[in-house]
Amino acid sequence: MVVDNAAVKYTTRDGVAVITLNNPPVNGLGHATRTGIVEGIARANSDAAVTAIVITGAGKAFSGGADITEFNTPKATQEPTLHTVIKEVEKSAKPVVAAIHSVAMGGGLELALGAHYRIAAPGAQIALPEVKLGILPGAGGTQRLPRAIGLEAALNMIVSGAPVPSEKLAKSGLFDAMAQGDLLDEAVAFARKAADKQGPHPLVRNRKIEHPNAEGFLQFSRNTVGAMSKNYPAPVKCIDAIAAGVKQGFDKGLAYERECFVELVQTPESHALRHAFFGERAASKIPDVPSSTPMRDIQKIAVIGAGTMGGGITMNFLNAGVPVTLLETKQEALDRGLATIRKNYEAQVKKGKLTQEKLDARMALISPTLSYDDLKQADLIIEAVFEELGVKEQVFKRLDEVAKPGAILASNTSTLDVDKIAAFTKRPQDVVGLHFFSPANVMKLLEVVRGKDTAKDVLATVMQVAKKIRKTAVVSGVCDGFIGNRMIEQYVRQALYMLEEGALPAQVDRAIEKFGFAMGPFRMSDLAGNDIGWAIRKRRYQEHPDMKYSKIADRLCETGRFGQKTGAGWYDYKAGERAALPSKLVDEMIVAYSKEAGVERRKISDEEIVERLVYALANEGAKILEEGIASKASDIDMVYLTGYGFPLWRGGPMLYADTVGLYNVARSIRRYAQQPNGDAWQIASSLAERAENGGSFN
Ligand code: 3H9
């Protein structure tokens, strides 16, 4: 019998078998690990010298749960499944103690719930986070957790997926003991005592669920959760599975849970959520920058510019407890910037999200200055000044004079060429783009723009800094608009063409919002300011006279309708209100424009609107991949999921294109290319090739 496979270690201590999961990074319960546990239990039971068993995890987790990489592969269902493993644990004649530390999540917690006893170290994160992956706990979690900690507490944990610190659960009925000192020593001692007791040893499955009005509570939960999770099937299924156990008993509940798991794991929503989980982690890995790359030491941060962006960027660091030197050229601007930061924090205090002490502590981390001399000690300097190359030139030349050797010089530019900015210094290897999104203290996305000379250790370091300030950092090469804005330009182009061809702003917005975007292109443009797009187009007309655009948005801007800030844009707005009201005037202007352009207006279906907008993104994304601007398709998806309001349950434009099937996407693109304004559709060769070969981006 193979007992000591690499994923599980078997040792004995004082007559107790210790089964240690050893499958880094988080002791995922993959096939080898499951096999090792079953064999360990069998060996312990057949060894007369062993009286009890402890299961624990090596390294930084008890277990992070089922190995997600095995999902939808034959290994996921290959025996021993996690169900079989837990059955063997429950059946063990010798008592099994789970010794929990660091992380017990998903299948890891379910395994522990199958043990006869549980002992936990303080500070461990306990969770059933399956719902965040679009599934439900599929190895008894929906049945055993309510029996362990009560119906309401368990339902909250299962439906939210949120981790709870072990000490908070100390008195919940989940743990038989909390470790005071060395977890393993105490678990072994506990197991020896348990062995002295007469069997059979207690099982969570045999406990009763006590609740004064379980049915009413479950119905209430179903209504609330159903309304909050419209596009996600998993949360309500979690409740259904719990309810099945409450009404029909443990075994029937378990069978129903299994049914739901098998169904959910195949849904596109679950696929998309898992894609996002791995996509986020993959984004931090840069193909030619190994994880062993030495980092630069970053202790002192400086931000240049205390405007909206500079202030937001500063707040990220303050929130992480990192001091910031904030530089402005004029005292009034500096005072204004500081006042805005304080006002933002005060709003959080009012909402009860922040305490006054924390506000004071964060404000105290700012060192305001008007002098570049105060930047001499900074390890990372982020420039957030006016978006004009001449202004950037002045800043970077000055930085080159004052910054210490090895300091990282970052630009928050959203449109300018990072290589040109780097060339203003004699140290282009130290220059990088850090494109934050507005509001910078809220938005998750950070595009890290890699110049042609940016040093690898600079990249590795800023990726680590991004993690510290809790951003999803995605590396982009240098090109106009980087990943996100370059793609959105094609999306907006299609939106404008569709107005010209027969749609109206409210229809376009409604269709794409129904698809799941947080906001359609016209409501979004009214919010951001239509003059911003106008300025970019004016630049385009100079730089790319070949690139055709509908002039309809320019017409709108010529009338001064810049959006919410002028009280009128694609929509009308009532004073002081943000609700977008369809504008008769604008609609008439659009119809008149079509006539003038010689376009016969036609009815455009919602399906065409969605296809043209989303495929425009995927097609440009494919070109971005071909050019090496992004290194993988999932990076592009992460940009859209975290920075552009793309619906999470669809996984991003590239995964969505894969889901529709690239053959179908290519066919539609070719059809649109035949329509008026079809020259905007140049199909990306990488998309066309994949479509032909049955390939996909992910
Ligand atoms: C489940 O259990 C289903 C059962 O109910 C039923 C079965 C029948 N599998 O986040 P990190 C990798 S579903 C495979 O950066 P941290 C991750 O990709 C599962 N891989 O570290 C990364 O790899 P790489 C329910 C996993 O310390 C590395 O570990 N469980 C898994 O910040 C480090 O990850 C969950 O949903 C996994 N289960 O956080 C837990 N988990 O280095 C999801 C992680 O190659 N995981 N990896 O990029 C987490 O929440 C966090 O990873 C955790 C560690 C808190 C564990």
XYZ file of C-alpha atoms and ligand atoms in Angstrom, residues 23-30 34 60-61 63-71 76 81-83 86 102-110 125 127-133 135-142 161 163 257-258 261 265 274 277-285 467, ligand 1:
123
model
C 0.283 20.063 -1.137
C 1.562 23.627 -1.454
C 0.608 26.403 -1.815
C -2.590 25.868 0.231
C -2.983 22.074 0.623
C -5.692 21.897 -2.016
C -7.555 18.584 -1.831
C -6.509 17.296 -5.218
C -7.375 12.753 -1.111
C 0.474 28.205 5.399
C -2.877 26.393 5.539
C -6.431 23.403 3.676
C -7.735 25.940 1.142
C -10.327 23.391 -0.024
C -10.875 21.368 -3.157
C -8.233 21.901 -5.819
C -10.049 24.321 -8.123
C -7.723 23.553 -11.009
C -9.187 20.020 -11.104
C -12.760 21.238 -11.653
C -12.367 16.029 -9.818
C -13.717 11.862 -3.976
C -13.892 14.249 -1.056
C -17.171 12.562 -0.090
C -14.966 12.283 4.654
C -4.102 29.540 9.225
C -6.783 28.669 6.657
C -9.609 26.119 6.688
C -11.756 26.867 3.710
C -14.248 25.092 1.502
C -13.479 21.384 1.272
C -10.826 21.913 3.954
C -13.458 22.955 6.464
C -15.773 20.217 5.212
C -9.558 31.982 8.707
C -14.880 29.897 5.598
C -17.051 28.139 3.091
C -16.205 30.512 0.217
C -17.560 28.307 -2.595
C -20.314 30.808 -3.402
C -17.637 33.264 -4.546
C -16.692 30.717 -7.194
C -20.769 26.949 -6.577
C -21.881 25.721 -3.178
C -20.044 23.668 -0.577
C -20.291 20.268 -2.205
C -18.872 17.929 0.404
C -21.427 18.282 3.151
C -20.776 21.898 4.179
C -24.409 22.938 3.776
C -18.511 33.063 1.734
C -13.992 34.206 6.384
C -26.371 19.360 -2.134
C -24.412 17.045 -4.449
C -22.952 21.205 -6.892
C -20.005 23.817 -11.409
C -13.188 30.914 -11.336
C -10.091 34.141 -9.316
C -7.188 32.717 -11.297
C -7.010 35.762 -13.607
C -6.371 38.047 -10.671
C -3.509 35.871 -9.440
C -2.128 35.336 -12.960
C -2.070 39.095 -13.596
C 0.596 39.526 -10.941
C 2.914 37.176 -12.820
C -0.768 44.294 -3.778
C -14.330 23.578 -2.747
O -13.688 23.402 -1.757
C -15.420 22.690 -3.215
C -15.911 21.743 -2.159
O -16.912 22.351 -1.369
C -16.572 20.537 -2.773
C -15.718 19.630 -3.551
C -16.422 18.402 -3.992
N -7.327 25.300 -5.429
O -4.779 33.688 -2.905
P -3.325 33.427 -2.923
C -3.681 28.935 -5.225
S -14.002 24.896 -3.767
C -6.267 25.489 -6.210
O -2.461 34.319 -3.718
P -3.219 33.971 -0.103
C -3.790 30.263 -5.941
O -4.248 30.105 -7.247
C -12.620 25.699 -3.054
N -5.392 26.520 -6.063
O -2.728 33.307 -1.449
C -2.369 30.747 -5.872
O -1.635 30.053 -6.854
P -0.384 30.726 -7.568
C -13.010 26.553 -1.924
C -5.616 27.370 -5.067
O -2.292 33.491 0.923
C -1.899 30.254 -4.513
O -2.806 29.208 -4.154
N -11.854 27.307 -1.499
C -6.713 27.230 -4.222
O -3.427 35.424 -0.307
C -1.889 31.297 -3.448
O -3.164 31.930 -3.427
C -11.619 28.557 -1.917
O -12.387 29.143 -2.648
C -7.594 26.139 -4.426
N -8.658 25.924 -3.636
O -4.666 33.351 0.175
C -10.368 29.200 -1.395
N -6.695 28.256 -3.325
O 0.594 31.028 -6.484
C -9.789 30.114 -2.419
C -5.612 28.983 -3.610
O 0.082 29.694 -8.530
N -8.502 30.574 -2.005
N -4.941 28.467 -4.659
O -0.933 31.969 -8.197
C -8.320 31.679 -1.234
O -9.255 32.321 -0.798
C -6.916 32.094 -0.970
O -6.098 31.559 -1.976
C -6.358 31.646 0.396
C -4.843 31.995 0.452
C -7.072 32.404 1.510
C -6.513 30.150 0.586
